[in-house]
Short mmCIF file of C-alpha atoms in Angstrom, two decimals:
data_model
loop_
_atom_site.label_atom_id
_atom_site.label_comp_id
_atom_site.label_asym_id
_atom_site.label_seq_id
_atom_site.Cartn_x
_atom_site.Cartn_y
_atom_site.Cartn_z
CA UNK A 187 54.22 119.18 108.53
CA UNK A 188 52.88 119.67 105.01
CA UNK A 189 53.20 123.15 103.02
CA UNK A 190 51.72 124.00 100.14
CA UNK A 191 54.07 125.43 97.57
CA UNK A 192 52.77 126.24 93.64
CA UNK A 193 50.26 124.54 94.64
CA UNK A 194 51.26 121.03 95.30
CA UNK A 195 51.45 119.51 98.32
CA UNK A 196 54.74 118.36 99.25
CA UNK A 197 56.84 117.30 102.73
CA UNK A 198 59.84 118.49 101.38
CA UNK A 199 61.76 122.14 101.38
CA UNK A 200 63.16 123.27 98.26
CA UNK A 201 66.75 125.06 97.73
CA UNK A 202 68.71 126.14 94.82
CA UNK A 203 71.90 125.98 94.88
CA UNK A 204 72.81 129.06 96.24
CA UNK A 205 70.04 128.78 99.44
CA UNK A 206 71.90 125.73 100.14
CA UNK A 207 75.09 126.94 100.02
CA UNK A 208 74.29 129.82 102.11
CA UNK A 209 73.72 127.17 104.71
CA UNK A 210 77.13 126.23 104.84
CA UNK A 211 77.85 128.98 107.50
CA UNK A 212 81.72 129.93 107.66
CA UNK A 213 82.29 126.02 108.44
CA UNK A 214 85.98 125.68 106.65
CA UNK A 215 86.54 123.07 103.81
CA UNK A 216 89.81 121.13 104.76
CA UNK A 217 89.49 118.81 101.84
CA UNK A 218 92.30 119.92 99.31
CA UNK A 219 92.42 119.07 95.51
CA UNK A 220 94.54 116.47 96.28
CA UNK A 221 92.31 114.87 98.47
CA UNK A 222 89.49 114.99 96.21
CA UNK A 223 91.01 113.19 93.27
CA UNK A 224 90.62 109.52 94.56
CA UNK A 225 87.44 110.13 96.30
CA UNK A 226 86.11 110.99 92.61
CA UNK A 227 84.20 107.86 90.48
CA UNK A 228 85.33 106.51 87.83
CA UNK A 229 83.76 108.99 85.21
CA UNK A 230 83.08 111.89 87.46
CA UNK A 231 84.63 115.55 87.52
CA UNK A 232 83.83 116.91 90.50
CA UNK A 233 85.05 120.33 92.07
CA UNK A 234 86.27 121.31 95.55
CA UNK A 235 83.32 124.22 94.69
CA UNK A 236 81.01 121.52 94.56
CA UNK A 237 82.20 120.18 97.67
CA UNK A 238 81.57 123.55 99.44
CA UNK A 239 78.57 124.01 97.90
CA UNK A 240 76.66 121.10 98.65
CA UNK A 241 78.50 118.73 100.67
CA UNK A 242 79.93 121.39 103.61
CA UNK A 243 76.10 122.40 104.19
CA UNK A 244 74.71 118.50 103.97
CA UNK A 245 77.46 118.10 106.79
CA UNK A 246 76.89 120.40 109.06
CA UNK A 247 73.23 119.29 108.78
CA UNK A 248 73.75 115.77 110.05
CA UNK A 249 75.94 116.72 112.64
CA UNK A 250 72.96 118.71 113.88
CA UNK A 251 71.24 114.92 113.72
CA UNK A 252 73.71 113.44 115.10
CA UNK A 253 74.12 115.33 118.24
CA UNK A 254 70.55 115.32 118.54
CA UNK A 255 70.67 111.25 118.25
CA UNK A 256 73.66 111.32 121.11
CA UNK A 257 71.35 113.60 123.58
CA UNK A 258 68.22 110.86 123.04
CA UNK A 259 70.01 108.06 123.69
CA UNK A 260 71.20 109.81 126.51
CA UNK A 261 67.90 109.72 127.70
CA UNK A 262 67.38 106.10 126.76
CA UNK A 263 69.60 105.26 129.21
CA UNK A 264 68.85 107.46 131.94
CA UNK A 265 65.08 106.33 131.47
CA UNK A 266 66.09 102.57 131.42
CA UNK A 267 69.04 102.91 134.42
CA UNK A 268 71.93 101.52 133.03
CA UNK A 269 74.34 102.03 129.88
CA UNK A 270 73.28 100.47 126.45
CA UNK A 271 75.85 99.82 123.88
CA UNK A 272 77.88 102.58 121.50
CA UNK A 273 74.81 102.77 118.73
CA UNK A 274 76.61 103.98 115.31
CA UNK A 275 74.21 106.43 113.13
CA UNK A 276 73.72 105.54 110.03
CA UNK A 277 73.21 107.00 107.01
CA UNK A 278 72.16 105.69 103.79
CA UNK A 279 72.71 106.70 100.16
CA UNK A 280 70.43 105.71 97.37
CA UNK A 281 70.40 106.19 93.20
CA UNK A 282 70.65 104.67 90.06
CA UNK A 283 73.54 103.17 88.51
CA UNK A 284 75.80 105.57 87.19
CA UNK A 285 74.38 108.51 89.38
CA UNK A 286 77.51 109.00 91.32
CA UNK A 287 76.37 107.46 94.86
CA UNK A 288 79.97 106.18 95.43
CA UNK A 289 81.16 109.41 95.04
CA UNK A 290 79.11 111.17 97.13
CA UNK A 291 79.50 108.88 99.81
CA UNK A 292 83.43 108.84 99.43
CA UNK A 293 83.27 112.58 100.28
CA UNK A 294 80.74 112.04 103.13
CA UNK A 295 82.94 109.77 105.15
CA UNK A 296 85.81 112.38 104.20
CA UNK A 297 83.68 114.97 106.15
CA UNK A 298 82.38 113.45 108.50
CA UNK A 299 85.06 112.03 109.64
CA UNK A 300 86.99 115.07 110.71
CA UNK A 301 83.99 117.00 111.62
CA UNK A 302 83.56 118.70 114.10
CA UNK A 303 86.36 116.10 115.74
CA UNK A 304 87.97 112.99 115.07
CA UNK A 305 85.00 110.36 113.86
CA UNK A 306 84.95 106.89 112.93
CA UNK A 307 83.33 106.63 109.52
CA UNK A 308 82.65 103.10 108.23
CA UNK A 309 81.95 103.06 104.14
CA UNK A 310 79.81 99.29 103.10
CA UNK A 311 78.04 99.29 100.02
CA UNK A 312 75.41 96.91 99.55
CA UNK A 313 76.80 95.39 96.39
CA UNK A 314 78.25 92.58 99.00
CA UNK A 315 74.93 91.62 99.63
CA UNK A 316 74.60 90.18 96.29
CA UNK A 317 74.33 86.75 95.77
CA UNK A 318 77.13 85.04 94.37
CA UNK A 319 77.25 84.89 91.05
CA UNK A 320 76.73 81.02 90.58
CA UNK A 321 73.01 81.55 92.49
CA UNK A 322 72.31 83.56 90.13
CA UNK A 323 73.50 82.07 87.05
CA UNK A 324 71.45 78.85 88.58
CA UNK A 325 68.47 80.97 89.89
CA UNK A 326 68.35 82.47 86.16
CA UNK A 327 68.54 85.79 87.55
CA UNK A 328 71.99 87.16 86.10
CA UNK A 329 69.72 89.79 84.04
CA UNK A 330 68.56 90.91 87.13
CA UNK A 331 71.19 91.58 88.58
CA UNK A 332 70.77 94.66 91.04
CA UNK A 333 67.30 94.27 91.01
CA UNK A 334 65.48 93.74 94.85
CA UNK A 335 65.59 89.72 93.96
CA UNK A 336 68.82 89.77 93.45
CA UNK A 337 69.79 90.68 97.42
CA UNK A 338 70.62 88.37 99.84
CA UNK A 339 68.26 91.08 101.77
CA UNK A 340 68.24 89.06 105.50
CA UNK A 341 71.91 88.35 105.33
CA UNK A 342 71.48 92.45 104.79
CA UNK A 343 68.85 93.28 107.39
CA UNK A 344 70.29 90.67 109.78
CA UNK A 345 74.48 92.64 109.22
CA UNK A 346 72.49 96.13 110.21
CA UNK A 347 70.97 94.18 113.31
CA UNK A 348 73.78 93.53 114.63
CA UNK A 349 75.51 96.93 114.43
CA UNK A 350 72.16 98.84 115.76
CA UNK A 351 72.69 96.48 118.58
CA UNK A 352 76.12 97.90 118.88
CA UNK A 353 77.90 94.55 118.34
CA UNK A 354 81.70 94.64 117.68
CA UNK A 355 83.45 93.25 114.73
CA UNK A 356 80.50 92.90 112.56
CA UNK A 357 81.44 91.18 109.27
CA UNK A 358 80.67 92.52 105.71
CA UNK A 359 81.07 90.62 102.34
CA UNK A 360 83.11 92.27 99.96
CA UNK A 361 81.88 92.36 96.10
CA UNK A 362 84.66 92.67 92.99
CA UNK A 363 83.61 94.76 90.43
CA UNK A 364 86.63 93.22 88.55
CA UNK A 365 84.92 89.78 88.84
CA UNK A 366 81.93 90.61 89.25
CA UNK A 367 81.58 88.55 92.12
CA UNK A 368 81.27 87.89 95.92
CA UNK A 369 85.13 87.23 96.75
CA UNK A 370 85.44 84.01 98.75
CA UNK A 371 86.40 84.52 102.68
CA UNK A 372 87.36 88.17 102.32
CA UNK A 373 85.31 90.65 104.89
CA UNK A 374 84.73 93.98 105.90
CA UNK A 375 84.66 94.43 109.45
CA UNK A 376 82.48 97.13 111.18
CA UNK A 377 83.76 97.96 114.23
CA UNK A 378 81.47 99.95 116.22
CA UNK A 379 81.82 103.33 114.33
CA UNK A 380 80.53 106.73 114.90
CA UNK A 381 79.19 106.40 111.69
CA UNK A 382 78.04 104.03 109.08
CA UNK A 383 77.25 104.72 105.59
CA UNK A 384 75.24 102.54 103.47
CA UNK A 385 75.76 103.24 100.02
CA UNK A 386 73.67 101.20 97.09
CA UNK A 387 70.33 100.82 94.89
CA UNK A 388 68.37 99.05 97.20
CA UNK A 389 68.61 100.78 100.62
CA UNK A 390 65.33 102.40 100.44
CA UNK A 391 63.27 99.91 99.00
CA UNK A 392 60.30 98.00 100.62
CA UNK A 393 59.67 94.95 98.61
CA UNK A 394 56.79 92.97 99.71
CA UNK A 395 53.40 93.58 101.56
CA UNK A 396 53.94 91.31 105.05
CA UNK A 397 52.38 93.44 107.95
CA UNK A 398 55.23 92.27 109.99
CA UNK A 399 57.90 92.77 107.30
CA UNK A 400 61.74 94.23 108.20
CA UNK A 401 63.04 96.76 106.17
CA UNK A 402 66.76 98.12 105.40
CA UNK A 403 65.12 101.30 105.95
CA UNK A 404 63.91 100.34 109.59
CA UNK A 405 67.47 100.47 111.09
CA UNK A 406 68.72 104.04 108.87
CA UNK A 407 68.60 106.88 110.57
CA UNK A 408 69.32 109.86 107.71
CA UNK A 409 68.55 108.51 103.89
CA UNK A 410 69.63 110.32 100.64
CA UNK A 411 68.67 109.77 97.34
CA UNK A 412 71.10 111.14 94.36
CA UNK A 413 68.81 112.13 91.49
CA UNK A 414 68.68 112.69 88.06
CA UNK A 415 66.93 112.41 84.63
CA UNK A 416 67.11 109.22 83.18
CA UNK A 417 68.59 110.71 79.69
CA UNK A 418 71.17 111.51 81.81
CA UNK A 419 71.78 108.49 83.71
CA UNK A 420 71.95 106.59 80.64
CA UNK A 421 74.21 108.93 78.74
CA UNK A 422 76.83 109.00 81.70
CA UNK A 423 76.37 104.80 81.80
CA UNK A 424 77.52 104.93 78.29
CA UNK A 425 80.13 107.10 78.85
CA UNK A 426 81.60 104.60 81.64
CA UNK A 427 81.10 101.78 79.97
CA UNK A 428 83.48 102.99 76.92
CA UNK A 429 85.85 104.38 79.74
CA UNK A 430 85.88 100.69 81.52
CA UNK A 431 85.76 99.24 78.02
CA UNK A 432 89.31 101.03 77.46
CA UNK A 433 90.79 99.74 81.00
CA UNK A 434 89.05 97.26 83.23
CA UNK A 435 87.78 95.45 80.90
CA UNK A 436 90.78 94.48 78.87
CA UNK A 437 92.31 92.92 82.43
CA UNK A 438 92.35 89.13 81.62
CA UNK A 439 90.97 88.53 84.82
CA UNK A 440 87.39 90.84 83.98
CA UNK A 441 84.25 89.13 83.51
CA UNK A 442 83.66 91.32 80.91
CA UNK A 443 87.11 90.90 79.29
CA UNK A 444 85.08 89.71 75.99
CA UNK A 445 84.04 93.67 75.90
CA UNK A 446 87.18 94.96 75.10
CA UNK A 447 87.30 94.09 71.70
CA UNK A 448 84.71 96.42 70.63
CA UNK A 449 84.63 98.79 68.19
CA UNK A 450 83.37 102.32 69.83
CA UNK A 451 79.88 101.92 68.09
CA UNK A 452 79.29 97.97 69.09
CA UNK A 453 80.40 99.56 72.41
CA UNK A 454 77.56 102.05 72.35
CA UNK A 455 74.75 99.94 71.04
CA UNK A 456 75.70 96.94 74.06
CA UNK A 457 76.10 99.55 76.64
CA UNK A 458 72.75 101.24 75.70
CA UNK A 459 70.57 97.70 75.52
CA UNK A 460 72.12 96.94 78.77
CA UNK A 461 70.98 100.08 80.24
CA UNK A 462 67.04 99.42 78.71
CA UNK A 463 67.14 96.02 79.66
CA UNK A 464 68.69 96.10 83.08
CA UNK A 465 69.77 99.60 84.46
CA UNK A 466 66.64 101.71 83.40
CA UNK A 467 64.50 98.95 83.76
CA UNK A 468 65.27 98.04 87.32
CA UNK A 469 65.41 102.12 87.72
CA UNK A 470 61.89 103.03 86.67
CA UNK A 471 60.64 99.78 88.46
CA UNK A 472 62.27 99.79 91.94
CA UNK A 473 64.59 102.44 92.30
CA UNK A 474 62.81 105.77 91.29
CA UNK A 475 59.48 104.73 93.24
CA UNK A 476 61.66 105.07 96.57
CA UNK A 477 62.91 108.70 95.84
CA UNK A 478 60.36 110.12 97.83
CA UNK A 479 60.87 108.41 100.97
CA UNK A 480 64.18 109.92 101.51
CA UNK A 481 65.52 112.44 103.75
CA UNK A 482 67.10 114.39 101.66
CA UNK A 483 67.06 114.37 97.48
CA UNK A 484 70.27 115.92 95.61
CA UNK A 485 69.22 116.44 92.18
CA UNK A 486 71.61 117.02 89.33
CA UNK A 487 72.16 118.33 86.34
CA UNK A 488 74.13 117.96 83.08
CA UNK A 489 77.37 118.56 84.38
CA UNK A 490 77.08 116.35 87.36
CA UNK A 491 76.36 119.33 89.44
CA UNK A 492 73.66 119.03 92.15
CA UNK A 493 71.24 121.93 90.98
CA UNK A 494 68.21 121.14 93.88
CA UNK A 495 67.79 120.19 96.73
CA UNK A 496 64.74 118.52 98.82
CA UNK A 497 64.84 118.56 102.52
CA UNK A 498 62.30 116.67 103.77
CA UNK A 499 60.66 118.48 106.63
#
């Protein structure tokens, strides 16, 4: 259904802050400080109030989804006679770089994994799905790097096959940030969850125009996108990237080791044609355009602090 509100158009309900809150209910927050503190990224400050706020309510809304989910495949299987495999629900988390998707899905699986009773939540990002670094480096495509080319996007579509089918043991790469790399022989395995979350840049995106085409998107079930304006994005890149610049990358073993060495300013002017080149490039060309297809849009502000929210109808 469509509304009309100041006079746009629009498929989406809008809350503040406090609306959404409001829709937390008296559900209890059981996450403590302590709890929060490695769930947080690696230049985020982010409060337990902020938890309540926004991530309590989001909660309780897909366990509304979920249940719902549970009583149709109920039906499923009553319609078709016999008993189909455990189907996990999954849920996928969108953004730019730097926009805190990680975090946000960190404190999801936290949730939902207690909520309303003991759940299995499974946490991949899609970072695994990368090619390896030495395709790229021979494709020429290392400065596209997170861009939709850059996916090994069947190995993707084929790994959420397989767990929609409710196969056991389904095997994830894993990606080193350290490295910045596929590690050799090392896996994830899925394991028929409750739960899946798919965290990453690409998980709403459509790529090409085939009729017949097969989309990440085809196999989610509830989609968020983590917002914000690009001045933002790019200031809170920079701010990592001096923060990494500090620890990471002075490890011997970085692939950016070589970054370490620079002065505070070189630091800033690197970080900031990365970001135009790369980052806000791929951004304004592949990642923003999906916003709107999402489920649900958390937009923040300055602090880091979602400020609205867009509940698509």
């Amino acid at each position: 259904m469509i509304v009309e509100i100041s006079n746009q158009l629009t498929p989406f309900l809008s809350f503040s802050r406090e609306q959404w809150a409001n829709l937390r209910k008296s559900v209890p927050l059981k996450l403590t400080e302590q709890d929060l503190k490695p769930l947080l990224g690696f230049n985020e400050e982010l409060s337990l109030d902020e938890v309540s706020t926004i991530y309590l309510p989001l909660a309780r809304l897909i366990n509304y989804y979920i249940d719902e989910n549970l009583r149709r495949q109920t039906v499923l299987n009553r319609f078709l006679g016999g008993h189909s495999p455990k189907v996990p629900y999954i849920i996928s988390i969108a953004g730019s770089v730097a926009v805190g998707k990680s975090t946000s899905a960190r404190i999801l699986q936290s949730l939902l994994s207690h909520w309303p009773n003991e759940r299995k939540v499974d946490l991949i990002t899609t970072d695994g799905f990368l090619y390896p670094l030495e395709k790229l480096k021979q494709n020429n495509l290392l400065q596209k790097k997170g861009f939709p080319v850059s996916y090994d996007t069947a190995k993707l579509i084929h790994f959420l096959a397989k767990i929609k089918s409710g196969n056991e043991n389904v095997k994830a790469p894993i990606y080193s940030h350290l490295t910045y790399d596929i590690i050799p022989d090392e896996f994830h395995e899925v394991n028929q969850p409750d739960i899946l979350i798919l965290e990453g840049l690409n998980v709403l995106q459509t790529g090409g125009n085939k009729s017949n085409q097969i989309f990440v998107s085809d196999f989610v079930d509830f989609s968020i996108y983590v917002d914000a304006e690009e001045n933002l994005l790019k200031e809170w890149y920079i701010k990592r990237f001096l923060k990494l610049r500090q620890s990471a990358f002075s490890n011997p073993n970085s692939y950016f080791k070589h970054y370490a060495t620079l002065s505070e300013e070189e630091a800033i002017t690197i970080a900031s044609q990365i970001w135009e080149s790369i980052n806000g490039l791929n951004l304004r060309e592949n990642i923003l355009p999906t916003r709107e297809r999402a489920n649900l849009i958390l937009t923040k502000g300055a602090a880091h602090a979602v400020e609205l929210i867009k509940l698509r109808k």
